[in-house]
Coordinates of C-alpha atoms and ligand atoms in Angstrom, one line a residue:
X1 CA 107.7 52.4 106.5
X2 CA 110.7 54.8 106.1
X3 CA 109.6 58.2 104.8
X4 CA 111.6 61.0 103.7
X5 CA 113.6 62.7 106.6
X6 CA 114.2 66.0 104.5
X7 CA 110.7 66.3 104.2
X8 CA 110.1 65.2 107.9
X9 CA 112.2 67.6 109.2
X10 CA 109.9 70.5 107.4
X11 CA 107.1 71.8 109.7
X12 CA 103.9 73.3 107.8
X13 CA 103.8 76.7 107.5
X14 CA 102.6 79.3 110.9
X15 CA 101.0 81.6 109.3
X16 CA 98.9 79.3 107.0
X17 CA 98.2 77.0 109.9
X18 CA 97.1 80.0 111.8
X19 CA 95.0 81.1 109.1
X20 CA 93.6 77.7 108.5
X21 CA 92.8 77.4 112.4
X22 CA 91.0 80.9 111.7
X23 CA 88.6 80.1 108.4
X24 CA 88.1 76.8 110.3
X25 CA 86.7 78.7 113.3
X26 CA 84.8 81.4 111.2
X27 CA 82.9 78.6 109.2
X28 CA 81.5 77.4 112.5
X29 CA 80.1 80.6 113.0
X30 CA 82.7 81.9 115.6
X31 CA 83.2 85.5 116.2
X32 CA 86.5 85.6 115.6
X33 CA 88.9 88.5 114.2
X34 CA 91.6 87.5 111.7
X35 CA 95.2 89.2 111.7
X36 CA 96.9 86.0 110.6
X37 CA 97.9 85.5 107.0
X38 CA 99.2 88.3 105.2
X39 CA 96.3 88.5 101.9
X40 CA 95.1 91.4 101.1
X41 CA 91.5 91.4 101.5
X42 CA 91.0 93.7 98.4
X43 CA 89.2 92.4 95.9
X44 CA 91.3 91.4 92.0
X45 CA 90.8 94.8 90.2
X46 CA 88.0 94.1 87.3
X47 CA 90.4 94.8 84.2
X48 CA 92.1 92.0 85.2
X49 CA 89.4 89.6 86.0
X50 CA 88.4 90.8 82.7
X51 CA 91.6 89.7 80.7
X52 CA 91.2 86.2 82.5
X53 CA 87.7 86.0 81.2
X54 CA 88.8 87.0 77.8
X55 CA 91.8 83.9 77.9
X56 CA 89.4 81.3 78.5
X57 CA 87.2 82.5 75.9
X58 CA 90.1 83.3 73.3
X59 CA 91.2 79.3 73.8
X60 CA 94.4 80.5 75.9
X61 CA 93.7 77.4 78.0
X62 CA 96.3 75.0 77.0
X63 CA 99.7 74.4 77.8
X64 CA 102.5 77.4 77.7
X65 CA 106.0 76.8 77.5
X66 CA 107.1 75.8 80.9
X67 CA 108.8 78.8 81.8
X68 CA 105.6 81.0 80.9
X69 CA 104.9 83.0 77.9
X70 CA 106.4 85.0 75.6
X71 CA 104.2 88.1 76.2
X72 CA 104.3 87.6 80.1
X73 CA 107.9 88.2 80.5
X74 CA 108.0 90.7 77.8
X75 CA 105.1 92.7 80.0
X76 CA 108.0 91.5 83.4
X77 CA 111.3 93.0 81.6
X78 CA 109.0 96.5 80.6
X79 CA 107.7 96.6 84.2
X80 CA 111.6 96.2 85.4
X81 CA 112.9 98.5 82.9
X82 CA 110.4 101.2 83.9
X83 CA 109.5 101.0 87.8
X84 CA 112.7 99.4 88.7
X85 CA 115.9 100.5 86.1
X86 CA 116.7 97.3 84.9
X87 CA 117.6 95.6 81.6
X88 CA 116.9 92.7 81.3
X89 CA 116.1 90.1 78.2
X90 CA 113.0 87.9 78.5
X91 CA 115.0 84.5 78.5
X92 CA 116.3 86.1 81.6
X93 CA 112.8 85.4 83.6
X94 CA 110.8 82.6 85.0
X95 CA 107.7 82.8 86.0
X96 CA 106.0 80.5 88.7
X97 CA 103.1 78.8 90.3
X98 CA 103.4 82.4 92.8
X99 CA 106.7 83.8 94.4
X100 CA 107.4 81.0 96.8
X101 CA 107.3 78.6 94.1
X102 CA 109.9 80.7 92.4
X103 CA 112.1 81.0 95.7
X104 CA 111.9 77.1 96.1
X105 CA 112.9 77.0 92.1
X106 CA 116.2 79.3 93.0
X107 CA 117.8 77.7 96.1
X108 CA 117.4 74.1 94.0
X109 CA 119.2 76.4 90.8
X110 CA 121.9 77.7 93.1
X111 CA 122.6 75.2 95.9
X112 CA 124.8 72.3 96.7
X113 CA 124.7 70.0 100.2
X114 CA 126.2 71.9 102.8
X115 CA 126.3 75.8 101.2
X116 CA 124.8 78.2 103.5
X117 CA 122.6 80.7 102.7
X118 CA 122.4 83.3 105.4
X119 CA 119.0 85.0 106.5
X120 CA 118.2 87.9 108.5
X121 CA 115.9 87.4 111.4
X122 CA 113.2 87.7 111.8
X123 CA 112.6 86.4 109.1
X124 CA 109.6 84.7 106.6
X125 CA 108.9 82.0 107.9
X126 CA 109.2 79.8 104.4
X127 CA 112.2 80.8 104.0
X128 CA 115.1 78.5 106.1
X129 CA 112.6 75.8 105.0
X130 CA 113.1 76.1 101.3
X131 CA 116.8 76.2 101.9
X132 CA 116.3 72.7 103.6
X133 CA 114.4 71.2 101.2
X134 CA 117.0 72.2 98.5
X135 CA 120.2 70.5 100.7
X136 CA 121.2 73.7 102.0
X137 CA 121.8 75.2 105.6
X138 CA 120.1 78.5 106.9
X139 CA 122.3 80.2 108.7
X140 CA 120.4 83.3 110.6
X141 CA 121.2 86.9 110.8
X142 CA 119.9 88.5 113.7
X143 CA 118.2 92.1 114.4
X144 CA 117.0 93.9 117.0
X145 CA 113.9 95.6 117.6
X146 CA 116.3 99.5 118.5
X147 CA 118.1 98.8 115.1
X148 CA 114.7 98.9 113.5
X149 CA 115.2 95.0 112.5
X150 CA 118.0 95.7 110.4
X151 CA 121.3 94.6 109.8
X152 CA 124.7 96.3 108.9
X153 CA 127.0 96.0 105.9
X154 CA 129.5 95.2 108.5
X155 CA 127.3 92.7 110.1
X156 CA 126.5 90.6 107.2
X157 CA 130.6 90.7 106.2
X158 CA 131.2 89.2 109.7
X159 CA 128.5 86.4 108.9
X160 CA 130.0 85.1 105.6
X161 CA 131.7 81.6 105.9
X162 CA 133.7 80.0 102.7
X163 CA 130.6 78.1 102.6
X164 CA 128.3 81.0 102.2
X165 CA 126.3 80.8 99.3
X166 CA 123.6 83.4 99.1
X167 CA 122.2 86.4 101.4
X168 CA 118.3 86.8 101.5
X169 CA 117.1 89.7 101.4
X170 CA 113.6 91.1 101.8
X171 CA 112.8 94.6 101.5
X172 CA 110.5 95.4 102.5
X173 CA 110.2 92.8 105.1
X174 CA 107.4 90.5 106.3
X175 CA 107.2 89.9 109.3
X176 CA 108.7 93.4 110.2
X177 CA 107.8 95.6 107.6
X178 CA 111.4 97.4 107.7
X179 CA 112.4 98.6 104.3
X180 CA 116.5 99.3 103.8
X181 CA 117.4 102.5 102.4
X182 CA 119.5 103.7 99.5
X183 CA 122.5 103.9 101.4
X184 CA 121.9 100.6 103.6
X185 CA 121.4 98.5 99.7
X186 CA 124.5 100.4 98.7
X187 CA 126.7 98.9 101.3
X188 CA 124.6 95.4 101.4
X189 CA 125.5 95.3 97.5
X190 CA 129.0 96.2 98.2
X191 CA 129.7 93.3 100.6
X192 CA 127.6 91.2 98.2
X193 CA 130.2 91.8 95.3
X194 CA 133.5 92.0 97.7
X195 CA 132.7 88.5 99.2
X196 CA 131.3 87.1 96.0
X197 CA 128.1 85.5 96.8
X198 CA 124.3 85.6 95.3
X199 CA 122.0 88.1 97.0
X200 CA 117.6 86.3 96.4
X201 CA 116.1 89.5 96.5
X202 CA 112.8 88.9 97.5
X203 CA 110.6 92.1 96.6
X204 CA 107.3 91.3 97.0
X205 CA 106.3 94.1 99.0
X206 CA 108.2 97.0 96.9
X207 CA 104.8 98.6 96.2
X208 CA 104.0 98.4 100.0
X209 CA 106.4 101.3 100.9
X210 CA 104.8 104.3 103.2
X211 CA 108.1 106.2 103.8
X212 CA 111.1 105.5 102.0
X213 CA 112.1 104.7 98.0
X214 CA 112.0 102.1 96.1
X215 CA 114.9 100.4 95.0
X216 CA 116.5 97.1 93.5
X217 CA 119.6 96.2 95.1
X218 CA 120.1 94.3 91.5
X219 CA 120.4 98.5 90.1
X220 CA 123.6 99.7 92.0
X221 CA 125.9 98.3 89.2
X222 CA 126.4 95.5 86.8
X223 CA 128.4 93.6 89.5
X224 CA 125.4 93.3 91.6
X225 CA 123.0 92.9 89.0
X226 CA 124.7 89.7 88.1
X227 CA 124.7 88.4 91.6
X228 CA 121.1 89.2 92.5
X229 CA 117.8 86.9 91.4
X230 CA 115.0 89.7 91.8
X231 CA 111.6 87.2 92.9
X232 CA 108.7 89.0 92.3
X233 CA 105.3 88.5 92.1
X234 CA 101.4 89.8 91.6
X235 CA 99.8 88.4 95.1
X236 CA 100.7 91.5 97.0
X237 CA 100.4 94.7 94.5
X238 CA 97.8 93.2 92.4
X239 CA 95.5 91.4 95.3
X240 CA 95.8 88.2 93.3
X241 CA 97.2 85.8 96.0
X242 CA 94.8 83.2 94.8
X243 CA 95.9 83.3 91.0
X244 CA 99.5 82.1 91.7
X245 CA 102.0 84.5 89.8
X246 CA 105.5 84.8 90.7
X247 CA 108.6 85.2 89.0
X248 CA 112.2 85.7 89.0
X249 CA 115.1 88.1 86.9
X250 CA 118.3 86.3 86.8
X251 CA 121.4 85.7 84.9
X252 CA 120.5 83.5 82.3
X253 CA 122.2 80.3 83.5
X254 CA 120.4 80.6 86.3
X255 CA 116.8 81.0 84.6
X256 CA 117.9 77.7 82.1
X257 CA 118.7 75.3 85.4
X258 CA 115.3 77.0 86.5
X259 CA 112.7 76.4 84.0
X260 CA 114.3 72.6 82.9
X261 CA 113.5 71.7 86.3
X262 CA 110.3 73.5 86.2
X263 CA 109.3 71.3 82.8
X264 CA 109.6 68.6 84.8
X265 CA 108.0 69.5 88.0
X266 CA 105.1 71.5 87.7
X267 CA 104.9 72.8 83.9
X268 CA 103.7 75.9 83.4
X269 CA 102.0 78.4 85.7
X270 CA 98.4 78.2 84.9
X271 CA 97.7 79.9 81.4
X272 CA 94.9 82.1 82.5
X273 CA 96.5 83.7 85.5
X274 CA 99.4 84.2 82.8
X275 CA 97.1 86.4 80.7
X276 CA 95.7 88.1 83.7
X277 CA 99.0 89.1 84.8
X278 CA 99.7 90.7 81.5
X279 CA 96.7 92.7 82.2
X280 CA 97.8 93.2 85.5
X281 CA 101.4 94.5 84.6
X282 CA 100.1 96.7 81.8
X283 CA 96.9 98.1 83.7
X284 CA 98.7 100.9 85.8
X285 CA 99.1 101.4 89.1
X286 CA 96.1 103.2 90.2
X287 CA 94.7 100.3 92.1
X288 CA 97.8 100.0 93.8
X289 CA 97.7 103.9 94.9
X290 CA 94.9 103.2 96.3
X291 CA 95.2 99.9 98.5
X292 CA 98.1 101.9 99.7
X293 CA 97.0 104.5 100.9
X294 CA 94.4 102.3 102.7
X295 CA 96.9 100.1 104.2
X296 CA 98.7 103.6 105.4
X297 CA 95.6 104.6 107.2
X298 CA 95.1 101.2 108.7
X299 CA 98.7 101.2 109.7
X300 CA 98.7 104.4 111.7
X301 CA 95.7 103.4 113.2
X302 CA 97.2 100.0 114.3
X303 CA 100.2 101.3 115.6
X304 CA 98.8 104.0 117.4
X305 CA 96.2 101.6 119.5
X306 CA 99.0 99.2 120.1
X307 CA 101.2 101.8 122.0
X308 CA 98.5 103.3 124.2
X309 CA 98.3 99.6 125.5
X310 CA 100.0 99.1 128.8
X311 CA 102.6 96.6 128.2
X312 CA 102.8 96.3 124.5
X313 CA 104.5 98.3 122.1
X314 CA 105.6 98.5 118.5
X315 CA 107.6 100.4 116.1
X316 CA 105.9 101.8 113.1
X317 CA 107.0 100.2 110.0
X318 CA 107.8 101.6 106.6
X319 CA 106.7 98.7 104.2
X320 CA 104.9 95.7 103.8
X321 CA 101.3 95.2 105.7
X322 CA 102.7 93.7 109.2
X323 CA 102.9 94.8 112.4
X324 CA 105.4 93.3 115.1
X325 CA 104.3 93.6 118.2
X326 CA 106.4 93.9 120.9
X327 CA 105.1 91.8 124.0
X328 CA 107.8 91.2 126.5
X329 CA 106.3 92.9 129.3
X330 CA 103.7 90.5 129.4
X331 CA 106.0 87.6 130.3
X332 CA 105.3 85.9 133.4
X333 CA 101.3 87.3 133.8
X334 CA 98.8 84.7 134.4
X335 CA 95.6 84.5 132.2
X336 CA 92.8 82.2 133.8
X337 CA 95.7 80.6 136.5
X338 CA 97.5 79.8 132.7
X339 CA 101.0 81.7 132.7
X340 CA 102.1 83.4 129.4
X341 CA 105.5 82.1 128.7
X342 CA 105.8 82.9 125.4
X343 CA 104.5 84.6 122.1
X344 CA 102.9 81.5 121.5
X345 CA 101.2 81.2 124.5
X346 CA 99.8 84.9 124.5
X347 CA 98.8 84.1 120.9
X348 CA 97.0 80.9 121.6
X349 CA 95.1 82.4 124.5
X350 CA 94.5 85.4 122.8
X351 CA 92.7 83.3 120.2
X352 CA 90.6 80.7 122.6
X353 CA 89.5 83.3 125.0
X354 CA 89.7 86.7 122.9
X355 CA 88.6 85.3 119.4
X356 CA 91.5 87.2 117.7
X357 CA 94.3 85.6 115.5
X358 CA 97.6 87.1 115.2
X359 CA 100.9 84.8 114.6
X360 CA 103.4 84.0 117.3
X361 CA 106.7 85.0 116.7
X362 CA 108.8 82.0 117.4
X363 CA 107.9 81.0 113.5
X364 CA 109.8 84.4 112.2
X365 CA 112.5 83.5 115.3
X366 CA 111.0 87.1 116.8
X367 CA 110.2 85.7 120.8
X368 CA 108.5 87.9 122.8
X369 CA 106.7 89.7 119.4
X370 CA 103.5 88.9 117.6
X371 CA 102.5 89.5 113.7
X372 CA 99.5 91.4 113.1
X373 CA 98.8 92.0 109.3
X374 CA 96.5 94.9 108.5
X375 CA 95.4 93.0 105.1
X376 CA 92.1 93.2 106.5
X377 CA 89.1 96.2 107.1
X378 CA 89.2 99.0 109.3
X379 CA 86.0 97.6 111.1
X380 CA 87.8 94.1 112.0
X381 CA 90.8 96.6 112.9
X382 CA 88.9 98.2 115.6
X383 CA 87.6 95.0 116.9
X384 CA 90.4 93.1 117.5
X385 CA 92.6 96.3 118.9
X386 CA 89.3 96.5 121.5
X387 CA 89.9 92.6 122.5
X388 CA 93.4 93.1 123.1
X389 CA 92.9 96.0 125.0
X390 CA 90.1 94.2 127.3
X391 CA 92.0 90.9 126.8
X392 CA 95.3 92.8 128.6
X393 CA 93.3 94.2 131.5
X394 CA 92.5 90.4 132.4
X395 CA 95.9 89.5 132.8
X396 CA 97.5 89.6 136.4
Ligands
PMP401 N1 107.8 86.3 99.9 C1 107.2 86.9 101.0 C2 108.1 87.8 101.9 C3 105.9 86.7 101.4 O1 105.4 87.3 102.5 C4 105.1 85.9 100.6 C5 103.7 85.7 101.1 N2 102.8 85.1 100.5 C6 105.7 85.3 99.5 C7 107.0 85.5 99.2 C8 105.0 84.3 98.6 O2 104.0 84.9 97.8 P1 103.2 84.2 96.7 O3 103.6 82.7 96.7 O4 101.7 84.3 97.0 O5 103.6 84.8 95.4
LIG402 N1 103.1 85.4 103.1 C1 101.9 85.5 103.8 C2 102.2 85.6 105.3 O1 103.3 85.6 105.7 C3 100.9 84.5 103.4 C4 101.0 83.2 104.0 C5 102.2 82.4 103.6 O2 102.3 82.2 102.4 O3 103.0 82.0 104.4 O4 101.2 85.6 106.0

């Protein structure tokens, strides 16, 4: 029978199949290393497990208006007004079944068949696939590695096409954990406005930021502001991937063609993660302090071990918790007789005779690199940097 060919066309996510391939493998009792999907492996801070508990024993366990509650996006507009400058009105959010659900909700709010949305590489790997599955075309920005993954004011003016719809941009980045400066938003924001298109600002990772500032591209000026949908969400600064909390700032239009199609499609985000988040949003950011610092000591680490290996490399990133690892020079070496001829290849073998997952990046278009994610302890850290260092003496 004849099935869908948009949906056909969409292959399952990398990084959740790697990380599926992984928890599949550890369940049968395999020693194997995880550096796959990018979850923090803290644990939900108690004060909002707490608030959770609380919901289902206050009764908060039915139905919220689809868009989420009241008292959510109030706690969303205070946390934009104070840690990010911006004004904006509760009917101005949505919140989500987690950040990706919003970024599927704003390509279907902003698209038509045939606009093109244009997305630096490499690049999140959901991303050209939600612009897919909402009719529109990716069309892909690329970096390079000695540009520190970035792109130019001047190189995203050369990119736009009458059909160009929206920019993504992610900063800081997964997979490559670049984070823009002041000046670089400055300029993105200018070209945004000039050439009169939408920037998705996905800013997941803005508490995720070693070196460098914080800052919304939405707060340059009111011209950008009303070009920009901010999608946020708790998985990353919170450690509350599993709760699934996102939610986008937006021009009001926008957030109305949003949550009618959300009444119809999923309903609300589930009421208890709703009052959690409050908790969450309202609860400080000591927890996230903390985790960060973590992740900063686990980065340095990382990078450091990576770059004393013969044949690998990697830049240190600002942001996020990813690593791109730079393996070109391993190109052409055998393994077992079996030649690596790709990212994939290095990362398949690195799994089946090393026990270590990382992602391949043909997924993030990034060949020749692999994603490591630091999400996970120090010990597993060590671990897996010693299997790559054995598993690279094999090679000939
Ligand atoms: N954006 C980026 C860049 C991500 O890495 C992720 C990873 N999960 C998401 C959005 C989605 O996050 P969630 O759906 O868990 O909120
Ligand atoms: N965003 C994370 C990653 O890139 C989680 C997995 C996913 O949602 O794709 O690994």
């Amino acid at each position: 029978m004849q099935l869908s060919k948009k949906y056909s066309a969409i292959s399952p996510s990398p990084t959740l199949t790697i990380d599926a391939k992984f928890k599949a493998m550890k369940a049968d009792g395999v020693d194997v290393v995880g550096f796959g999907a990018g979850e923090p492996d803290f644990d939900t801070p108690d004060h909002i497990k707490a608030a959770a508990i609380r919901a289902i024993e206050n009764g908060e366990t039915k139905y919220t208006p689809a868009s989420g509650t009241l008292q959510l996006k109030k706690a969303i507009c205070k946390k934009l007004q104070k840690e990010n400058g911006l004004t904006y009105e509760p009917g101005q959010i949505v919140i989500s079944n987690g950040a990706k659900h919003s970024l599927t909700n704003v390509f279907g709010a902003i698209l038509n068949p045939g606009d093109e949305v244009i997305i630096p590489a490499p690049y999140w790997v959901s991303y050209p696939e939600m612009v897919k599955l909402n009719d529109g075309v990716p069309c892909v920005l690329e970096t390079k590695e000695e540009n520190g993954f970035k792109f130019t004011a001047d190189e995203l003016d050369a990119a736009i096409t009458p059909k160009t719809r929206a920019l993504v941009l992610n900063s800081p980045s997964n997979p490559t954990g670049m984070v823009y400066t002041r000046e670089e938003l400055s300029a993105i924001a200018d070209i945004v406005v000039k050439r009169d298109i939408f920037v998705v600002s996905d800013e997941i990772y803005e508490h995720l930021i070693y070196e460098g500032e914080r800052i919304s591209i939405a707060s340059f000026s009111d011209e950008i502001k009303k070009r920009t949908i901010i999608v946020n969400g708790l998985s990353k600064t919170f450690a509350m991937t599993g709760w699934r909390i996102g939610y986008t700032a937006s021009e009001p239009e926008i957030a109305k063609l949003m949550s009618s199609v959300q009444s119809h499609a999923t309903s609300n985000p589930n009421s208890i993660a709703q009052a959690a988040s409050v908790a969450a949003l309202e609860g400080g950011l000591d927890f996230v302090c903390e985790m960060k610092a973590e992740y900063k000591r686990r980065r340095d680490f990382m990078v450091s071990r990576i770059n004393s290996i013969p044949g690998l490399s990697c830049k240190k990133p600002a942001g996020a918790f990813y690593v791109m690892m730079n393996m070109k020079e391993l190109i052409g070496k055998k393994c077992d007789g079996e030649v690596i001829d790709s990212a994939s290849k290095f990362a398949d073998l690195f799994l089946d005779r090393a026990l270590v997952a990382v992602v391949p990046g043909e997924g993030f278009m990034a060949d020749g690199y692999v994603r490591w994610s630091y999400a996970t302890n120090m010990e597993n850290i060590k671990k897996g940097l010693d299997r790559l260092e054995a598993f690279v003496k094999t090679l000939i």
